[in-house]
């Protein structure tokens, strides 16, 4: 089995109680990847919302369906993808939570928060079923403060640079 | 417990001091129940003091909105006190700041029910 | 894909920097599963040693080989298994770290610690290659303090009992 | 930094105050280097003050053993001060308590080099 040196994958049963485990791991991983406190919070929010959606709307709380979270620590960003095993949905045809007639809806804001807190998010259907959302957060490079772990590209650069 | 809620009564007004996280599952449910119980008792002049709230997600925001609506439907009001910056930002992003009456000091929040 | 409702799986690239991520998740998970502080520490130690072995001896620091950690929250115990993708080894033919002639060895104590801190540990070769160690920690039931998350057996019991 | 090491010299004796974790990777390496540097300078009456050590794994224990041996090989001694319970237990399990000279107060640790 081959794997990428900057990958971390977590797979949980569809239980709300497990979401905090995912976000704690996310916080530790974002810090390790060199993100500042604000970004750690933003990534946490987006991961929480996406995993909650996967459990609630995707897997419909079926505890025998897993949610898979894949983190990829890049030299310039962190990518997080969240996959469920549900029926999928069309993200382009959702009600707009900012439409005045929807403002008082008790739900429907999660994806908007994910978009606001991450630099990019993309939905696609997984070829073997279920939905995958991939979210990207870019790291603002602070000079002299490089992450200890990143993908091969950065490492090779370091090896040359130092 | 994710979210601790304690209750203070000042005349007709009930202040709920919230400490912890309002998130999907226990946190949101607890807030839902606490407000529901007060409305059942006919107490509908409510202030949520959010000073001690450390984290809110979309489920928590949804709960604030839905409790705002139910309280209004009884002829009452649910007002927000001491919004932490993160909560204010979440309300801002979803254009909800205009929906809620918010206060930075308790006396004004209480007085606002007089008028 | 089917999954068990009490499962959590983590897969990391073979990097020492990732071990702390595994042990933090382990701590949160042990606490969620209802273990007391001492047991949380014991499980942490055993997981750290087994993952370190998988990275060092199993995958030989090959960052393109993953280590897979599977947690199963049972009604009476927590099971943690750690799998690598190395050549495997024979755990019955290791030098005894307690033998006086080995006392001053700089290494060779990890498995002994794993055995001391867990209630049971078992090694086997994975059919598709690599080594799997499965470790069990039993939860001392404190009356009135049941875990929020456990396997189906316990849940059904609760449903009947309460 | 996983492990912070600061150095105090009391006569011929060097006390290293360790704060943090001695674990596989950075922690063990840092201890290895700190002792190595002192031995290179010819300073081999060493006391490791472990009061501030919060966590040690088998790699850390291995590092203590190996630095004990290298120090002895130069004719010196490496002694342990203020063992936290968890570290004492780890040494106990692996029958290493008998190998190390351990102390609960600094004065005795220093005085032990006189005899
Ligand atoms: N993983 C998913 N699988 C199926 N439907 C989803 C998924 N994620 C989101 N949705 C759909 O998108 C809608 C909007 O999601 P979101 O903005 O997170 O708000 P909320 O979860 O509060 O409804 C959901 O109500 C649901 O219909
Ligand atoms: N996952 C593994 N794959 C291959 N060999 C292993 C693995 N785990 C342990 N070993 C072997 O068992 C020995 C003892 O392991 P351990 O008691 O943890 O001590 P240490 O790691 O300090 O050598 C190792 O030196 C190694 O030879």
XYZ file of C-alpha atoms and ligand atoms in Angstrom:
608
model
C 0.000 0.000 0.000
C 1.336 3.402 -0.904
C 0.445 6.552 0.871
C 1.526 10.179 0.772
C 3.888 11.421 3.439
C 1.667 14.394 4.256
C -1.602 12.507 4.692
C -3.715 11.871 7.750
C -7.034 10.085 7.483
C -9.703 9.628 10.084
C -12.773 7.452 9.759
C -15.564 7.623 12.302
C -18.913 5.946 12.753
C -21.813 8.367 12.242
C -22.233 9.520 15.808
C -22.477 13.169 16.841
C -20.401 12.324 19.927
C -17.436 11.684 17.657
C -17.448 15.142 16.057
C -15.448 16.655 18.921
C -12.771 13.991 18.375
C -12.502 15.116 14.765
C -12.271 18.810 15.603
C -9.651 18.252 18.327
C -7.509 16.310 15.880
C -8.111 19.097 13.369
C -6.882 21.742 15.826
C -3.704 19.819 16.635
C -3.048 19.159 12.996
C -3.632 22.762 11.932
C -1.228 23.950 14.613
C 1.366 21.378 13.531
C 0.901 22.576 9.951
C 1.811 26.095 11.067
C -1.537 27.878 11.019
C -2.171 30.824 13.352
C -4.894 30.811 15.990
C -7.541 32.449 13.802
C -6.996 29.984 10.998
C -7.067 27.064 13.435
C -10.513 28.264 14.500
C -11.692 28.727 10.911
C -10.604 25.255 9.886
C -12.212 23.815 13.020
C -15.539 25.474 12.140
C -15.497 24.247 8.552
C -14.580 20.707 9.574
C -17.275 20.643 12.252
C -19.940 21.829 9.794
C -18.918 19.421 7.049
C -18.708 16.404 9.358
C -22.048 17.313 10.945
C -23.586 17.445 7.454
C -22.041 14.100 6.535
C -23.482 12.489 9.685
C -26.859 14.228 9.533
C -27.764 14.678 5.859
C -25.359 12.229 4.225
C -25.371 9.135 6.402
C -28.648 10.113 8.126
C -27.267 9.084 11.517
C -26.855 5.492 10.344
C -24.112 4.463 12.770
C -22.994 1.731 10.428
C -22.015 4.231 7.774
C -18.619 5.860 8.204
C -17.510 9.423 7.595
C -13.994 9.739 6.212
C -11.927 12.835 6.780
C -8.689 13.235 4.842
C -6.161 15.909 5.735
C -3.353 16.780 3.362
C -0.674 19.124 4.685
C 0.693 21.038 1.731
C 3.558 23.468 1.614
C 1.184 26.381 1.090
C -2.105 25.048 2.377
C -4.101 22.432 4.206
C -6.704 20.460 2.327
C -9.476 18.674 4.190
C -11.954 16.448 2.460
C -14.984 14.887 4.089
C -16.791 11.968 2.549
C -20.071 10.371 3.515
C -21.936 7.338 2.186
C -25.308 8.938 1.587
C -27.335 9.681 -1.514
C -25.558 12.910 -2.340
C -27.190 16.214 -3.232
C -26.938 19.086 -5.654
C -25.147 21.953 -3.899
C -26.135 24.407 -6.667
C -29.838 24.127 -5.916
C -29.901 24.961 -2.216
C -31.966 27.819 -0.788
C -29.838 30.930 -0.194
C -29.647 31.506 3.572
C -29.102 35.232 2.936
C -32.351 35.624 1.032
C -34.627 37.741 3.258
C -37.332 35.096 3.119
C -34.899 32.514 4.521
C -33.272 34.630 7.229
C -35.360 33.122 10.008
C -34.886 29.525 8.913
C -33.566 27.460 11.804
C -31.087 25.699 9.475
C -29.298 26.080 6.171
C -26.221 28.120 7.179
C -23.540 25.434 7.459
C -22.236 25.490 3.915
C -22.188 29.300 3.915
C -19.989 29.185 7.031
C -17.723 26.597 5.401
C -17.323 28.916 2.393
C -16.677 31.934 4.618
C -14.062 30.228 6.785
C -12.129 28.390 4.076
C -10.428 29.745 0.964
C -12.106 27.276 -1.335
C -14.645 24.496 -1.044
C -15.811 22.068 -3.700
C -18.478 19.399 -3.713
C -18.438 16.298 -5.859
C -20.145 12.944 -5.905
C -17.832 10.081 -5.027
C -17.682 7.522 -7.875
C -18.569 4.780 -5.394
C -21.429 6.716 -3.811
C -21.806 9.461 -1.278
C -20.693 13.057 -1.309
C -17.199 14.490 -0.930
C -16.511 18.064 0.039
C -12.939 19.274 -0.307
C -11.931 22.427 1.517
C -8.731 24.388 1.206
C -7.125 26.785 3.660
C -4.080 28.733 2.577
C -1.310 29.388 5.045
C -0.038 32.944 5.235
C 3.707 32.456 5.347
C 5.286 34.236 8.250
C 8.997 34.536 7.638
C 11.051 32.267 9.834
C 8.002 30.269 10.817
C 7.730 27.284 8.544
C 5.743 24.206 9.438
C 7.680 21.160 10.571
C 5.643 18.903 8.357
C 4.716 19.543 4.750
C 4.686 17.799 1.435
C 7.719 16.697 -0.533
C 7.879 19.875 -2.582
C 8.606 22.057 0.386
C 11.058 19.602 1.898
C 13.101 19.454 -1.264
C 13.123 23.240 -1.327
C 14.371 23.335 2.261
C 17.088 20.811 1.532
C 18.364 23.074 -1.224
C 17.798 26.320 0.637
C 19.568 25.474 3.860
C -21.903 19.209 30.290
C -21.190 21.134 27.073
C -23.361 24.121 27.970
C -24.192 25.295 31.497
C -27.220 27.526 31.840
C -28.111 29.361 35.016
C -31.138 31.545 35.480
C -31.620 34.909 37.174
C -34.966 36.702 37.484
C -35.003 40.468 37.593
C -38.620 41.587 37.831
C -40.404 40.262 34.781
C -37.161 39.634 32.945
C -35.277 36.334 32.978
C -31.576 36.391 32.291
C -29.990 33.116 31.234
C -26.239 33.037 31.782
C -24.768 30.633 29.251
C -21.335 29.107 29.783
C -19.766 26.719 27.300
C -20.515 25.687 23.758
C -23.738 25.848 21.771
C -23.127 23.140 19.199
C -24.975 20.368 17.416
C -26.287 17.771 19.843
C -26.283 18.408 23.594
C -25.484 22.128 23.539
C -28.234 23.181 21.147
C -30.724 20.823 22.775
C -30.021 22.200 26.225
C -30.634 25.785 25.091
C -33.791 24.673 23.297
C -35.151 23.048 26.452
C -34.187 25.887 28.803
C -36.018 28.504 26.727
C -38.925 26.119 26.084
C -39.461 25.597 29.799
C -39.575 29.347 30.463
C -42.056 29.958 27.656
C -44.231 27.151 29.046
C -44.251 29.003 32.364
C -45.396 32.123 30.576
C -42.055 33.908 31.000
C -41.194 35.467 27.674
C -39.012 38.471 28.460
C -35.726 36.743 27.981
C -32.096 37.842 27.866
C -29.388 35.370 26.842
C -26.091 36.436 28.357
C -23.513 34.952 25.984
C -20.410 36.292 27.769
C -19.319 32.794 28.759
C -19.982 31.177 25.414
C -16.766 29.934 23.836
C -17.962 28.330 20.629
C -21.117 28.270 18.518
C -21.735 26.358 15.298
C -24.493 26.655 12.671
C -26.717 24.437 14.778
C -26.277 26.806 17.731
C -26.995 29.839 15.551
C -30.074 28.030 14.227
C -31.222 27.418 17.781
C -30.852 31.125 18.636
C -32.917 32.000 15.568
C -35.603 29.450 16.290
C -35.899 30.471 19.963
C -36.059 34.112 18.841
C -39.030 33.177 16.668
C -40.897 31.031 19.206
C -40.492 33.708 21.863
C -41.867 36.354 19.514
C -44.811 34.119 18.678
C -45.834 34.222 22.344
C -45.697 38.021 22.255
C -42.364 38.084 24.060
C -38.796 38.960 23.146
C -35.471 37.118 23.285
C -32.538 39.524 23.422
C -28.812 38.873 23.320
C -26.314 40.263 25.826
C -22.500 40.346 25.644
C -21.895 38.786 22.256
C -18.395 37.336 22.002
C -16.637 38.429 18.832
C -16.871 34.973 17.263
C -20.622 34.834 17.779
C -21.046 38.357 16.439
C -19.094 37.370 13.334
C -21.281 34.308 12.779
C -24.423 36.443 13.036
C -22.882 39.037 10.742
C -21.965 36.517 8.038
C -25.547 35.253 7.936
C -27.139 38.734 8.151
C -28.716 37.944 11.499
C -27.309 40.891 13.447
C -30.244 42.956 12.186
C -32.716 40.346 13.422
C -31.571 40.259 17.029
C -31.660 43.026 19.603
C -28.184 42.940 21.129
C -26.761 44.686 24.199
C -23.381 45.201 25.755
C -24.616 45.954 29.246
C -27.161 44.170 31.321
C -28.976 47.239 32.641
C -29.814 48.433 29.131
C -30.959 44.977 28.142
C -33.343 44.867 31.105
C -34.505 48.463 30.629
C -35.302 47.758 26.968
C -38.290 45.674 28.054
C -39.895 48.686 29.802
C -40.571 50.736 26.710
C -19.571 0.229 2.908
C -20.523 -1.043 6.332
C -18.847 -0.022 9.501
C -19.375 -0.579 13.202
C -20.983 2.150 15.241
C -18.219 2.091 17.856
C -15.252 2.340 15.486
C -12.735 5.091 14.930
C -9.834 4.632 12.561
C -6.841 6.826 12.013
C -4.263 6.424 9.277
C -1.062 8.442 9.321
C 2.001 8.656 7.145
C 5.101 7.282 8.893
C 6.330 10.479 10.483
C 7.330 10.809 14.124
C 5.732 14.271 14.139
C 2.341 12.629 13.710
C 2.587 10.453 16.844
C 1.402 13.281 19.103
C -1.698 13.629 16.923
C -2.440 9.966 17.516
C -1.946 10.156 21.273
C -4.088 13.305 21.622
C -6.908 11.603 19.766
C -6.352 8.567 21.984
C -6.684 10.679 25.145
C -9.919 12.297 23.982
C -11.322 8.985 22.910
C -10.390 7.205 26.157
C -12.051 9.977 28.145
C -15.165 9.781 25.954
C -15.177 6.017 26.507
C -15.319 6.619 30.252
C -11.793 5.741 31.368
C -10.307 7.394 34.458
C -7.182 9.546 34.353
C -4.749 6.722 35.139
C -6.188 4.510 32.426
C -6.117 7.387 29.942
C -2.378 7.697 30.617
C -1.818 3.932 30.332
C -3.607 3.724 27.005
C -1.706 6.767 25.768
C 1.643 5.118 26.639
C 0.748 1.851 24.926
C -0.505 3.612 21.813
C 2.599 5.809 21.657
C 4.934 2.806 21.938
C 3.058 0.730 19.384
C 2.798 3.534 16.844
C 6.473 4.412 17.347
C 7.363 0.761 16.672
C 5.172 0.697 13.564
C 6.887 3.820 12.214
C 10.426 2.846 13.252
C 10.690 -0.946 12.983
C 7.686 -1.745 10.805
C 7.606 0.919 8.111
C 11.256 1.927 8.725
C 10.377 5.619 8.486
C 9.208 5.162 4.888
C 6.836 8.128 4.766
C 4.907 6.510 1.952
C 3.848 3.648 4.182
C 0.873 4.304 6.448
C 0.256 3.238 10.012
C -3.369 2.397 10.758
C -4.792 2.699 14.225
C -8.239 1.256 14.908
C -10.113 2.030 18.108
C -13.148 -0.001 19.111
C -15.137 1.275 22.065
C -16.702 -1.740 23.742
C -19.136 -1.859 26.610
C -16.450 -3.234 28.934
C -13.224 -2.251 27.240
C -11.373 -0.301 24.597
C -9.499 -2.182 21.915
C -6.746 -0.464 19.956
C -4.991 -2.138 17.081
C -1.996 -0.744 15.257
C -0.985 -1.990 11.865
C 2.134 -1.287 9.859
C 3.235 -2.311 6.379
C 6.654 -3.699 7.212
C 8.165 -7.163 7.099
C 6.790 -8.262 10.445
C 8.738 -9.984 13.240
C 8.497 -12.804 15.711
C 7.524 -11.340 19.078
C 8.366 -14.594 20.877
C 12.053 -14.378 20.038
C 12.914 -10.957 21.384
C 15.615 -10.353 23.983
C 14.138 -10.023 27.486
C 14.735 -6.427 28.641
C 14.666 -7.627 32.278
C 17.549 -10.037 31.757
C 20.475 -8.572 33.736
C 22.681 -8.656 30.648
C 20.154 -6.479 28.799
C 19.398 -3.977 31.555
C 21.679 -1.327 30.112
C 20.460 -1.660 26.543
C 19.384 1.717 25.212
C 16.292 0.136 23.626
C 14.006 -2.884 23.823
C 11.517 -1.822 26.512
C 8.547 -0.648 24.430
C 6.645 -3.930 24.215
C 7.191 -4.578 27.925
C 5.609 -1.197 28.671
C 2.720 -1.979 26.336
C 2.127 -5.246 28.200
C 2.382 -3.530 31.587
C -0.018 -0.722 30.734
C -2.687 -2.726 28.897
C -4.686 -5.737 30.071
C -3.863 -7.779 27.018
C -1.765 -7.400 23.884
C -1.501 -9.717 20.922
C 0.669 -9.655 17.832
C -0.243 -11.186 14.511
C 0.892 -10.902 10.936
C -1.632 -9.178 8.708
C -2.698 -11.464 5.828
C -1.818 -8.686 3.367
C 1.552 -7.963 4.973
C 2.789 -6.048 7.945
C 2.291 -6.558 11.632
C -0.827 -5.893 13.719
C -0.754 -5.488 17.462
C -4.107 -5.478 19.243
C -4.270 -4.119 22.761
C -7.141 -4.274 25.200
C -7.878 -2.071 28.185
C -10.734 -3.011 30.474
C -12.864 -0.293 31.984
C -13.502 -0.543 35.702
C -17.192 0.269 35.917
C -17.891 3.016 38.402
C -21.554 2.981 39.278
C -23.480 5.854 37.754
C -20.655 6.631 35.371
C -21.306 4.919 32.076
C -19.701 6.001 28.864
C -21.831 7.974 26.429
C -20.614 5.913 23.524
C -20.270 2.157 23.436
C -21.153 -0.776 21.250
C -24.647 -1.975 20.441
C -24.699 -4.548 23.222
C -24.385 -1.951 25.931
C -26.883 0.379 24.309
C -29.486 -2.317 24.109
C -28.843 -3.132 27.742
C -29.307 0.503 28.700
C -32.536 0.717 26.750
C -33.892 -2.201 28.724
C -32.328 -1.226 32.034
C -33.494 2.377 32.219
C 10.143 22.903 22.072
C 9.143 19.576 23.616
C 11.870 19.581 26.238
C 13.489 22.661 27.756
C 16.856 22.140 29.410
C 18.587 24.751 31.512
C 21.948 24.386 33.135
C 23.248 25.347 36.566
C 26.844 24.826 37.743
C 27.475 24.244 41.422
C 31.185 23.714 41.868
C 32.158 20.724 39.795
C 28.592 19.545 39.512
C 26.259 20.467 36.664
C 22.547 20.340 37.295
C 20.313 20.131 34.260
C 16.744 21.258 34.951
C 14.489 19.462 32.504
C 11.013 20.760 31.738
C 8.667 19.013 29.335
C 8.591 15.642 27.656
C 11.383 13.187 26.919
C 9.905 11.253 24.039
C 10.941 9.720 20.739
C 12.256 12.347 18.349
C 13.017 15.884 19.510
C 12.797 15.293 23.269
C 15.224 12.360 23.435
C 17.557 13.976 20.934
C 17.710 17.205 22.883
C 18.677 15.370 26.096
C 21.237 13.345 24.165
C 22.873 16.493 22.814
C 22.819 18.415 26.083
C 24.639 15.653 27.973
C 26.967 15.026 25.031
C 28.061 18.647 24.978
C 28.884 18.611 28.699
C 30.874 15.381 28.416
C 32.797 16.896 25.505
C 33.709 19.800 27.785
C 34.972 17.331 30.355
C 32.102 17.930 32.757
C 30.909 14.540 33.947
C 29.400 15.098 37.381
C 25.860 15.459 36.242
C 22.486 15.693 37.941
C 19.294 15.559 35.905
C 16.512 17.345 37.758
C 13.365 15.701 36.439
C 10.867 17.649 38.597
C 9.460 19.417 35.534
C 9.231 16.346 33.333
C 5.636 15.531 32.490
C 5.958 12.507 30.235
C 8.634 9.984 29.284
C 8.342 7.098 26.836
C 10.594 4.077 26.233
C 12.794 6.179 23.985
C 13.272 8.683 26.807
C 14.044 5.928 29.293
C 16.502 4.492 26.776
C 18.165 7.886 26.492
C 18.554 8.108 30.279
C 20.155 4.655 30.302
C 22.483 5.407 27.434
C 23.585 8.747 28.914
C 24.134 6.993 32.246
C 26.478 4.585 30.473
C 28.403 7.148 28.423
C 28.897 9.315 31.501
C 30.218 6.357 33.465
C 32.575 5.501 30.634
C 34.261 8.875 31.078
C 34.689 8.136 34.782
C 31.794 10.393 35.740
C 28.302 9.902 37.105
C 24.826 10.859 35.951
C 22.365 11.008 38.834
C 18.627 11.594 38.873
C 16.887 14.173 41.061
C 13.161 14.551 41.825
C 11.708 11.636 39.916
C 8.033 12.199 39.101
C 5.919 9.173 40.022
C 5.322 8.226 36.396
C 9.042 8.183 35.636
C 9.758 6.187 38.799
C 7.143 3.641 37.732
C 8.697 3.315 34.275
C 12.132 2.700 35.801
C 10.616 0.242 38.277
C 8.857 -1.810 35.589
C 12.112 -2.225 33.710
C 14.234 -2.874 36.833
C 16.251 0.278 36.269
C 15.707 1.861 39.661
C 18.656 -0.161 40.948
C 20.865 1.126 38.145
C 20.402 4.826 38.791
C 21.374 6.816 41.836
C 18.274 8.847 42.621
C 17.716 11.736 45.026
C 14.791 13.668 46.397
C 16.735 16.740 47.415
C 19.307 18.676 45.537
C 21.802 19.154 48.384
C 22.153 15.400 48.866
C 22.557 14.873 45.142
C 25.391 17.410 45.034
C 27.002 16.129 48.232
C 27.000 12.575 46.864
C 29.765 13.527 44.435
C 32.120 14.463 47.330
C 32.488 10.981 48.783
N -23.312 15.559 2.918
C -24.546 15.893 2.520
N -25.369 14.967 1.960
C -26.614 15.295 1.559
N -27.129 16.544 1.653
C -26.356 17.511 2.194
C -25.040 17.238 2.655
N -24.519 18.386 3.124
C -25.462 19.315 2.972
N -26.578 18.803 2.407
C -27.826 19.527 2.063
O -27.528 20.902 2.022
C -28.388 21.607 2.905
C -27.691 22.810 3.486
O -26.657 22.402 4.356
P -26.087 23.416 5.414
O -25.827 24.715 4.734
O -24.945 22.774 6.085
O -27.269 23.668 6.425
P -28.025 22.673 7.414
O -27.137 21.493 7.631
O -28.253 23.495 8.620
O -29.317 22.319 6.708
C -28.828 20.588 3.924
O -30.047 20.932 4.515
C -28.933 19.339 3.066
O -30.137 19.309 2.380
N 5.993 -3.237 14.201
C 7.173 -3.885 14.237
N 7.731 -4.394 13.110
C 8.906 -5.043 13.151
N 9.611 -5.249 14.272
C 9.118 -4.770 15.431
C 7.884 -4.073 15.473
N 7.634 -3.745 16.764
C 8.676 -4.205 17.467
N 9.589 -4.830 16.679
C 10.828 -5.497 17.109
O 10.749 -5.730 18.498
C 11.849 -5.120 19.148
C 11.448 -4.663 20.537
O 10.553 -3.591 20.450
P 10.355 -2.648 21.693
O 10.172 -3.513 22.902
O 9.262 -1.709 21.404
O 11.721 -1.886 21.902
P 12.481 -0.866 20.923
O 11.488 -0.313 19.973
O 13.039 0.129 21.846
O 13.549 -1.691 20.253
C 12.295 -4.014 18.234
O 13.635 -3.681 18.427
C 12.042 -4.639 16.871
O 13.116 -5.493 16.519
